[in-house]
Structure formats: C-alpha cells, structure tokens
Amino acid sequence: MTARKSQSWDDFWAEVSSARTEVIRGIEVRVPTDLPLAVEQRVEDLRDSESMEDIGELLEMLFGVSLDEWRKAGMGLRELQTVLTWGMAQAAGTDMSFAEAYEAVVKGDNGGKPVAPPGANRATRRAASGAPSASTGGRSKRTSSASTGSARKTSRG
C-alpha cells in the first residue's frame, strides 16, 4: 500500500472552518465557527466576575477584537450582550441572526438562563434570576432540608 500525501491538521481545519467575517460597529471581526476550549473554561471561571476586563478577555478570545475598540466605536451594554449572544450561538454551530440574538437578550432567553449585562454586579444578576417574594419584595430564601426533609428510616434486618 502506498502512502498518500495528506495535508496537515492546521491546513485541513483552516479549510473546513469558515473564513466568514462581519462588520460590527465598523470593525471587521471573524465569525466564530467553534468555541475554543479555552473560552468555554474561561466562561465558567468568570461566571460571577464583575470585571469588564474579564469580558474583554472573552471578546478577544471569541472575536479577536478588544473591548476598547468597541467602546471607542460607541457600543452599549445591550449591544455587547447581543454581540456575545450571537457570537456564542455561531460558535456553537447555530446560525442565529442579529435580530434573534437581540430578541434573546431582551427576553432574557439564554438557554433558560437570564441575561444580565456584562459587568453587572453579582447582586444584580441574582436579582434578575428570581421573582421577588410576595410579602417583602425580596427574593425568597432557601428552606433548610431539616425543616422539609422526611424522617430517616431505619432498615429492618
């Protein structure tokens, strides 16, 4: 059997990955076609982060553009949320339109999770995730398992 010359992995992946770009706020960005493992891990690491620098790090990993570039171009928080929602969908293989991403942000429909503005503090994100209590207007506290659990049963042997 003769060896067949094949291209390198990098050449192959560059060929199958889309080279599509979009212009967002006057800046040409590559459309994410895959979610780099590093991005997935950083999203988990930064889930409760209040730092815009952390959001900027994710933007650079996903789009190859800095947060400062979009800030200078006049991008607002809702726009940024929409771009992130759209980019994450594209990276996951879902060809979502900008309008669909905006609708998801406005409705808070992000895979069943509420969408809080990037950089919003933890209290704001928590407040967005639960309905206020009827009597106090605050969120309900978790009931301890001691008061709601059933009595432990012993085995008969």
PDB file of C-alpha atoms in Angstrom:
ATOM      1  CA  MET A   1       0.000   0.000   0.000  1.00  0.00           C
ATOM      2  CA  THR A   2       1.448   3.353  -0.925  1.00  0.00           C
ATOM      3  CA  ALA A   3       1.329   6.276   1.456  1.00  0.00           C
ATOM      4  CA  ARG A   4      -0.979   9.037   0.329  1.00  0.00           C
ATOM      5  CA  LYS A   5       0.190  12.581   0.897  1.00  0.00           C
ATOM      6  CA  SER A   6      -2.256  14.412   3.113  1.00  0.00           C
ATOM      7  CA  GLN A   7      -2.445  17.948   4.336  1.00  0.00           C
ATOM      8  CA  SER A   8      -1.597  18.937   7.887  1.00  0.00           C
ATOM      9  CA  TRP A   9      -4.299  19.210  10.518  1.00  0.00           C
ATOM     10  CA  ASP A  10      -3.938  23.007  10.618  1.00  0.00           C
ATOM     11  CA  ASP A  11      -4.349  23.274   6.848  1.00  0.00           C
ATOM     12  CA  PHE A  12      -7.331  20.914   6.929  1.00  0.00           C
ATOM     13  CA  TRP A  13      -9.052  22.784   9.785  1.00  0.00           C
ATOM     14  CA  ALA A  14      -8.461  26.161   8.135  1.00  0.00           C
ATOM     15  CA  GLU A  15     -10.109  24.754   5.022  1.00  0.00           C
ATOM     16  CA  VAL A  16     -13.217  23.403   6.782  1.00  0.00           C
ATOM     17  CA  SER A  17     -13.613  26.347   9.154  1.00  0.00           C
ATOM     18  CA  SER A  18     -15.461  29.276   7.733  1.00  0.00           C
ATOM     19  CA  ALA A  19     -13.488  32.409   6.956  1.00  0.00           C
ATOM     20  CA  ARG A  20     -16.696  34.472   7.150  1.00  0.00           C
ATOM     21  CA  THR A  21     -16.463  37.929   8.670  1.00  0.00           C
ATOM     22  CA  GLU A  22     -18.984  40.517   9.820  1.00  0.00           C
ATOM     23  CA  VAL A  23     -18.628  44.228  10.423  1.00  0.00           C
ATOM     24  CA  ILE A  24     -19.823  45.202  13.900  1.00  0.00           C
ATOM     25  CA  ARG A  25     -19.650  48.872  14.846  1.00  0.00           C
ATOM     26  CA  GLY A  26     -17.283  49.494  11.938  1.00  0.00           C
ATOM     27  CA  ILE A  27     -14.866  46.753  13.000  1.00  0.00           C
ATOM     28  CA  GLU A  28     -14.429  43.647  10.879  1.00  0.00           C
ATOM     29  CA  VAL A  29     -14.492  40.511  13.041  1.00  0.00           C
ATOM     30  CA  ARG A  30     -14.277  36.840  12.198  1.00  0.00           C
ATOM     31  CA  VAL A  31     -17.472  34.895  12.778  1.00  0.00           C
ATOM     32  CA  PRO A  32     -16.741  32.236  15.396  1.00  0.00           C
ATOM     33  CA  THR A  33     -17.273  28.744  13.984  1.00  0.00           C
ATOM     34  CA  ASP A  34     -16.197  26.802  17.026  1.00  0.00           C
ATOM     35  CA  LEU A  35     -15.921  27.539  20.709  1.00  0.00           C
ATOM     36  CA  PRO A  36     -12.288  27.243  21.689  1.00  0.00           C
ATOM     37  CA  LEU A  37     -11.920  25.084  24.786  1.00  0.00           C
ATOM     38  CA  ALA A  38     -10.111  27.960  26.467  1.00  0.00           C
ATOM     39  CA  VAL A  39     -13.194  30.176  26.020  1.00  0.00           C
ATOM     40  CA  GLU A  40     -15.511  27.544  27.460  1.00  0.00           C
ATOM     41  CA  GLN A  41     -13.274  27.198  30.521  1.00  0.00           C
ATOM     42  CA  ARG A  42     -12.930  30.980  30.959  1.00  0.00           C
ATOM     43  CA  VAL A  43     -16.718  31.431  30.771  1.00  0.00           C
ATOM     44  CA  GLU A  44     -17.010  29.021  33.700  1.00  0.00           C
ATOM     45  CA  ASP A  45     -14.136  30.672  35.580  1.00  0.00           C
ATOM     46  CA  LEU A  46     -15.586  34.154  35.111  1.00  0.00           C
ATOM     47  CA  ARG A  47     -19.272  33.370  35.578  1.00  0.00           C
ATOM     48  CA  ASP A  48     -19.559  35.615  38.665  1.00  0.00           C
ATOM     49  CA  SER A  49     -16.955  38.161  37.606  1.00  0.00           C
ATOM     50  CA  GLU A  50     -17.802  41.844  37.861  1.00  0.00           C
ATOM     51  CA  SER A  51     -14.796  42.926  35.781  1.00  0.00           C
ATOM     52  CA  MET A  52     -15.183  44.426  32.317  1.00  0.00           C
ATOM     53  CA  GLU A  53     -11.569  43.350  31.706  1.00  0.00           C
ATOM     54  CA  ASP A  54     -12.710  39.737  32.038  1.00  0.00           C
ATOM     55  CA  ILE A  55     -15.463  40.352  29.490  1.00  0.00           C
ATOM     56  CA  GLY A  56     -12.840  41.947  27.245  1.00  0.00           C
ATOM     57  CA  GLU A  57     -10.676  38.846  27.541  1.00  0.00           C
ATOM     58  CA  LEU A  58     -13.570  36.676  26.343  1.00  0.00           C
ATOM     59  CA  LEU A  59     -14.269  39.043  23.445  1.00  0.00           C
ATOM     60  CA  GLU A  60     -10.674  38.818  22.284  1.00  0.00           C
ATOM     61  CA  MET A  61     -10.733  35.021  22.504  1.00  0.00           C
ATOM     62  CA  LEU A  62     -14.044  34.775  20.641  1.00  0.00           C
ATOM     63  CA  PHE A  63     -13.778  37.537  18.030  1.00  0.00           C
ATOM     64  CA  GLY A  64     -10.155  38.687  18.055  1.00  0.00           C
ATOM     65  CA  VAL A  65     -11.237  42.243  18.897  1.00  0.00           C
ATOM     66  CA  SER A  66     -10.638  44.248  22.047  1.00  0.00           C
ATOM     67  CA  LEU A  67     -13.411  45.666  24.188  1.00  0.00           C
ATOM     68  CA  ASP A  68     -11.734  49.085  23.935  1.00  0.00           C
ATOM     69  CA  GLU A  69     -12.191  49.065  20.145  1.00  0.00           C
ATOM     70  CA  TRP A  70     -15.952  48.616  20.524  1.00  0.00           C
ATOM     71  CA  ARG A  71     -16.086  51.087  23.420  1.00  0.00           C
ATOM     72  CA  LYS A  72     -14.442  53.727  21.215  1.00  0.00           C
ATOM     73  CA  ALA A  73     -16.929  52.896  18.465  1.00  0.00           C
ATOM     74  CA  GLY A  74     -19.780  53.712  20.893  1.00  0.00           C
ATOM     75  CA  MET A  75     -21.067  50.220  21.697  1.00  0.00           C
ATOM     76  CA  GLY A  76     -23.511  49.992  24.613  1.00  0.00           C
ATOM     77  CA  LEU A  77     -24.115  47.193  27.107  1.00  0.00           C
ATOM     78  CA  ARG A  78     -27.215  45.816  25.360  1.00  0.00           C
ATOM     79  CA  GLU A  79     -25.310  45.813  22.069  1.00  0.00           C
ATOM     80  CA  LEU A  80     -22.437  43.975  23.715  1.00  0.00           C
ATOM     81  CA  GLN A  81     -24.844  41.398  25.147  1.00  0.00           C
ATOM     82  CA  THR A  82     -26.377  40.932  21.710  1.00  0.00           C
ATOM     83  CA  VAL A  83     -22.978  40.507  20.052  1.00  0.00           C
ATOM     84  CA  LEU A  84     -21.883  37.995  22.708  1.00  0.00           C
ATOM     85  CA  THR A  85     -25.153  36.040  22.413  1.00  0.00           C
ATOM     86  CA  TRP A  86     -24.823  35.991  18.621  1.00  0.00           C
ATOM     87  CA  GLY A  87     -21.129  35.025  18.739  1.00  0.00           C
ATOM     88  CA  MET A  88     -21.650  32.207  21.232  1.00  0.00           C
ATOM     89  CA  ALA A  89     -24.517  30.831  19.101  1.00  0.00           C
ATOM     90  CA  GLN A  90     -22.354  30.968  15.962  1.00  0.00           C
ATOM     91  CA  ALA A  91     -19.521  29.227  17.812  1.00  0.00           C
ATOM     92  CA  ALA A  92     -21.934  26.505  18.950  1.00  0.00           C
ATOM     93  CA  GLY A  93     -22.990  25.888  15.339  1.00  0.00           C
ATOM     94  CA  THR A  94     -26.296  27.763  15.445  1.00  0.00           C
ATOM     95  CA  ASP A  95     -26.668  30.295  12.637  1.00  0.00           C
ATOM     96  CA  MET A  96     -28.538  32.893  14.695  1.00  0.00           C
ATOM     97  CA  SER A  97     -29.326  36.281  13.175  1.00  0.00           C
ATOM     98  CA  PHE A  98     -28.502  39.529  14.945  1.00  0.00           C
ATOM     99  CA  ALA A  99     -32.252  40.111  15.372  1.00  0.00           C
ATOM    100  CA  GLU A 100     -32.696  36.697  17.018  1.00  0.00           C
ATOM    101  CA  ALA A 101     -29.775  37.399  19.353  1.00  0.00           C
ATOM    102  CA  TYR A 102     -31.263  40.789  20.279  1.00  0.00           C
ATOM    103  CA  GLU A 103     -34.644  39.188  20.955  1.00  0.00           C
ATOM    104  CA  ALA A 104     -32.987  36.588  23.209  1.00  0.00           C
ATOM    105  CA  VAL A 105     -31.243  39.366  25.150  1.00  0.00           C
ATOM    106  CA  VAL A 106     -34.414  41.444  25.530  1.00  0.00           C
ATOM    107  CA  LYS A 107     -36.474  38.429  26.608  1.00  0.00           C
ATOM    108  CA  GLY A 108     -33.722  37.071  28.827  1.00  0.00           C
ATOM    109  CA  ASP A 109     -33.856  33.810  26.862  1.00  0.00           C
ATOM    110  CA  ASN A 110     -30.313  32.473  27.029  1.00  0.00           C
ATOM    111  CA  GLY A 111     -30.805  28.741  27.204  1.00  0.00           C
ATOM    112  CA  GLY A 112     -33.167  29.191  30.138  1.00  0.00           C
ATOM    113  CA  LYS A 113     -30.742  31.480  31.946  1.00  0.00           C
ATOM    114  CA  PRO A 114     -31.461  35.167  32.414  1.00  0.00           C
ATOM    115  CA  VAL A 115     -29.168  37.523  30.554  1.00  0.00           C
ATOM    116  CA  ALA A 116     -27.536  40.112  32.819  1.00  0.00           C
ATOM    117  CA  PRO A 117     -25.425  42.916  31.410  1.00  0.00           C
ATOM    118  CA  PRO A 118     -21.716  42.110  31.260  1.00  0.00           C
ATOM    119  CA  GLY A 119     -20.081  43.652  34.269  1.00  0.00           C
ATOM    120  CA  ALA A 120     -23.322  43.751  36.249  1.00  0.00           C
ATOM    121  CA  ASN A 121     -22.606  43.031  39.860  1.00  0.00           C
ATOM    122  CA  ARG A 122     -23.489  39.743  41.459  1.00  0.00           C
ATOM    123  CA  ALA A 123     -26.487  41.153  43.321  1.00  0.00           C
ATOM    124  CA  THR A 124     -27.950  42.484  40.060  1.00  0.00           C
ATOM    125  CA  ARG A 125     -27.502  39.132  38.331  1.00  0.00           C
ATOM    126  CA  ARG A 126     -29.066  37.294  41.266  1.00  0.00           C
ATOM    127  CA  ALA A 127     -31.984  39.708  41.360  1.00  0.00           C
ATOM    128  CA  ALA A 128     -32.594  39.062  37.670  1.00  0.00           C
ATOM    129  CA  SER A 129     -32.753  35.320  38.245  1.00  0.00           C
ATOM    130  CA  GLY A 130     -35.608  35.119  40.713  1.00  0.00           C
ATOM    131  CA  ALA A 131     -39.018  36.623  41.289  1.00  0.00           C
ATOM    132  CA  PRO A 132     -39.442  38.821  44.350  1.00  0.00           C
ATOM    133  CA  SER A 133     -41.137  37.400  47.400  1.00  0.00           C
ATOM    134  CA  ALA A 134     -44.811  38.371  47.668  1.00  0.00           C
ATOM    135  CA  SER A 135     -44.648  39.641  51.254  1.00  0.00           C
ATOM    136  CA  THR A 136     -41.336  41.502  51.376  1.00  0.00           C
ATOM    137  CA  GLY A 137     -40.446  42.229  47.775  1.00  0.00           C
ATOM    138  CA  GLY A 138     -37.150  40.375  48.255  1.00  0.00           C
ATOM    139  CA  ARG A 139     -36.100  37.003  46.938  1.00  0.00           C
ATOM    140  CA  SER A 140     -37.171  34.005  48.948  1.00  0.00           C
ATOM    141  CA  LYS A 141     -34.519  32.244  50.989  1.00  0.00           C
ATOM    142  CA  ARG A 142     -33.844  28.544  50.582  1.00  0.00           C
ATOM    143  CA  THR A 143     -35.673  26.436  53.149  1.00  0.00           C
ATOM    144  CA  SER A 144     -33.344  24.193  55.088  1.00  0.00           C
ATOM    145  CA  SER A 145     -33.575  20.486  54.411  1.00  0.00           C
ATOM    146  CA  ALA A 146     -34.005  19.883  58.160  1.00  0.00           C
ATOM    147  CA  SER A 147     -37.442  21.521  58.096  1.00  0.00           C
ATOM    148  CA  THR A 148     -38.622  19.970  54.843  1.00  0.00           C
ATOM    149  CA  GLY A 149     -36.916  16.599  54.759  1.00  0.00           C
ATOM    150  CA  SER A 150     -38.590  13.374  55.761  1.00  0.00           C
ATOM    151  CA  ALA A 151     -37.533  11.491  58.838  1.00  0.00           C
ATOM    152  CA  ARG A 152     -34.733   8.997  58.338  1.00  0.00           C
ATOM    153  CA  LYS A 153     -35.995   5.440  58.180  1.00  0.00           C
ATOM    154  CA  THR A 154     -34.085   2.620  59.727  1.00  0.00           C
ATOM    155  CA  SER A 155     -33.795  -0.669  57.959  1.00  0.00           C
ATOM    156  CA  ARG A 156     -35.264  -3.758  59.475  1.00  0.00           C
ATOM    157  CA  GLY A 157     -32.957  -6.578  59.273  1.00  0.00           C
TER     158      GLY A 157
END
